[in-house]
Amino acid sequence: MKPTEASNITNNNTITKIMVFRPTLEEMKDFSKYLEYMESKGAHHGGLAKIIPPPEWIPRKAGYDNINVQIKCPIKQVVSGSQGFYQQFNISSRSISFRDFKKLANSADYRTPDFFDYDDLERKYWKNITYNSAIYGADVPGSLTDSDCKEFNINNLNTILDLINDSYGIKIMGVNTAYLYFGMWKSSFAWHTEDMDLYSINYLHFGAPKSWYCVPPEYGKKLEKLANELFSSQYQECPAFLRHKMTIISPQILRKYSIPYNKITQEKGEFMITFPYSYHAGYNHGLNCAESTNFALPRWIEFGKRATIVSVIICNSQY
Ligand SMILES: O=C(O)CCC(=O)C(=O)O
């Protein structure tokens, strides 16, 4: 099916918008082929793309009413800073079951505030970012997708990244295995590109939406230059400090410094794809659960060579 274009919150007319794809079940059978089709339409230039699967695609036949997962290492996200630039400190907290996490996320202290529309909620996010730290059940190894789900199974995408696993028996948690993310209102992911500048795929299984910002690969260097200036002490300590996933910069600052960006909100039942060297950041609107992993296509190989060299040279001690 033909793609549509979703969002263009930019300060620059030349930026490629985020494209939205609606594949048929048949088209979802070969993941790498479909991703290459998306790129033939220019989707990678937007930095992010959305995929809305057809209703007959069912990743979990049992549904989501009886999720029995232990979130062993939830993190309390303490955010400091002001006026659009922030550092997020992740403090490990004690293990919690999903049942209890759900109660916490819906409790008076943590639940989503009343809002009129997504723009209103976005304003509330940026206004309250440093208050009432959210708890994020992030990077939980596991999958909620049925193992016999044949199309777009995040745990088994069969891209060239799997060759590492197949040939060398290497499993890198969250990189070529699936991770779950149990979110609540205001839980956030800081500006980053993927490890080794890989692609990522993120499926929102259930719950409240997830809002994303993204700076397309063409403007990644511009964002890095700005971040290095705004966070000069972090830059002095580590020239690749964005890889520590602690830096939050508001869209207002991006506009002020003319960094082109896109934004989009992912609803439950939708996939997001991030492309190599696409910076992205975002936040959850309330209780939800996403599943994510990295993958590669042949176009990634040149990004991979560059990312590995840069990381090994300048940020070795941080991994
Ligand atoms: O959902 C999250 O917190 C992580 C999102 C992300 O960065 C990704 O899926 O690539």
mmCIF file of N, CA and C and ligand atoms in Angstrom, residues 136 138 181 188-190 192 194 200-202 210 212 272 274 280 284 290-294, ligand 1:
data_model
loop_
_atom_site.group_PDB
_atom_site.id
_atom_site.type_symbol
_atom_site.label_atom_id
_atom_site.label_comp_id
_atom_site.label_asym_id
_atom_site.label_seq_id
_atom_site.Cartn_x
_atom_site.Cartn_y
_atom_site.Cartn_z
ATOM 1 N N TYR A 136 10.695 3.963 35.261
ATOM 2 C CA TYR A 136 10.629 3.333 33.929
ATOM 3 C C TYR A 136 11.126 1.891 34.047
ATOM 4 N N ALA A 138 12.544 -0.084 31.999
ATOM 5 C CA ALA A 138 13.202 -0.094 30.674
ATOM 6 C C ALA A 138 14.196 -1.251 30.572
ATOM 7 N N TYR A 181 9.776 -2.500 27.418
ATOM 8 C CA TYR A 181 9.801 -1.196 28.090
ATOM 9 C C TYR A 181 8.432 -0.956 28.705
ATOM 10 N N SER A 188 10.885 8.619 30.178
ATOM 11 C CA SER A 188 11.482 9.247 28.984
ATOM 12 C C SER A 188 12.678 8.482 28.453
ATOM 13 N N PHE A 189 12.954 8.676 27.172
ATOM 14 C CA PHE A 189 14.246 8.249 26.624
ATOM 15 C C PHE A 189 14.945 9.486 26.079
ATOM 16 N N ALA A 190 16.219 9.621 26.489
ATOM 17 C CA ALA A 190 17.017 10.813 26.172
ATOM 18 C C ALA A 190 17.495 10.751 24.715
ATOM 19 N N HIS A 192 19.496 10.068 21.613
ATOM 20 C CA HIS A 192 20.549 9.091 21.300
ATOM 21 C C HIS A 192 20.378 8.558 19.885
ATOM 22 N N GLU A 194 21.280 4.672 17.969
ATOM 23 C CA GLU A 194 21.413 3.294 18.452
ATOM 24 C C GLU A 194 22.885 2.897 18.587
ATOM 25 N N SER A 200 16.572 0.596 14.669
ATOM 26 C CA SER A 200 15.791 -0.036 15.736
ATOM 27 C C SER A 200 14.337 -0.149 15.297
ATOM 28 N N ILE A 201 13.655 -1.111 15.925
ATOM 29 C CA ILE A 201 12.213 -1.287 15.696
ATOM 30 C C ILE A 201 11.555 -1.284 17.066
ATOM 31 N N ASN A 202 10.403 -0.622 17.186
ATOM 32 C CA ASN A 202 9.724 -0.499 18.477
ATOM 33 C C ASN A 202 8.238 -0.735 18.230
ATOM 34 N N LYS A 210 3.217 6.763 22.924
ATOM 35 C CA LYS A 210 4.611 7.167 23.144
ATOM 36 C C LYS A 210 4.896 8.274 22.127
ATOM 37 N N TRP A 212 7.496 10.790 20.116
ATOM 38 C CA TRP A 212 8.890 10.750 19.649
ATOM 39 C C TRP A 212 9.276 12.087 19.016
ATOM 40 N N MET A 272 7.372 1.703 15.263
ATOM 41 C CA MET A 272 8.231 2.801 14.814
ATOM 42 C C MET A 272 9.570 2.191 14.403
ATOM 43 N N THR A 274 13.563 3.354 13.682
ATOM 44 C CA THR A 274 14.553 4.440 13.648
ATOM 45 C C THR A 274 15.669 3.996 12.698
ATOM 46 N N HIS A 280 17.047 10.337 18.301
ATOM 47 C CA HIS A 280 15.655 10.363 18.725
ATOM 48 C C HIS A 280 15.562 10.441 20.245
ATOM 49 N N ASN A 284 6.621 8.668 27.392
ATOM 50 C CA ASN A 284 5.374 7.898 27.406
ATOM 51 C C ASN A 284 4.248 8.728 28.008
ATOM 52 N N ALA A 290 6.172 -1.461 25.446
ATOM 53 C CA ALA A 290 6.729 -1.553 24.093
ATOM 54 C C ALA A 290 7.769 -2.667 24.054
ATOM 55 N N GLU A 291 7.980 -3.189 22.860
ATOM 56 C CA GLU A 291 9.041 -4.194 22.651
ATOM 57 C C GLU A 291 9.954 -3.665 21.557
ATOM 58 N N SER A 292 11.248 -3.827 21.749
ATOM 59 C CA SER A 292 12.177 -3.198 20.808
ATOM 60 C C SER A 292 13.437 -4.032 20.642
ATOM 61 N N THR A 293 14.081 -3.866 19.501
ATOM 62 C CA THR A 293 15.417 -4.448 19.285
ATOM 63 C C THR A 293 16.109 -3.669 18.169
ATOM 64 N N ASN A 294 17.364 -4.006 17.932
ATOM 65 C CA ASN A 294 18.094 -3.419 16.799
ATOM 66 C C ASN A 294 18.116 -4.403 15.643
HETATM 67 O O1 LIG B 1 10.703 3.096 24.264
HETATM 68 C C1 LIG B 1 11.808 3.480 24.672
HETATM 69 O O2 LIG B 1 12.007 3.941 25.786
HETATM 70 C C2 LIG B 1 13.006 3.361 23.755
HETATM 71 C C3 LIG B 1 12.712 3.914 22.410
HETATM 72 C C4 LIG B 1 13.915 3.832 21.503
HETATM 73 O O3 LIG B 1 14.851 4.573 21.649
HETATM 74 C C5 LIG B 1 13.922 2.836 20.423
HETATM 75 O O4 LIG B 1 13.047 1.955 20.374
HETATM 76 O O5 LIG B 1 14.833 2.929 19.575
#
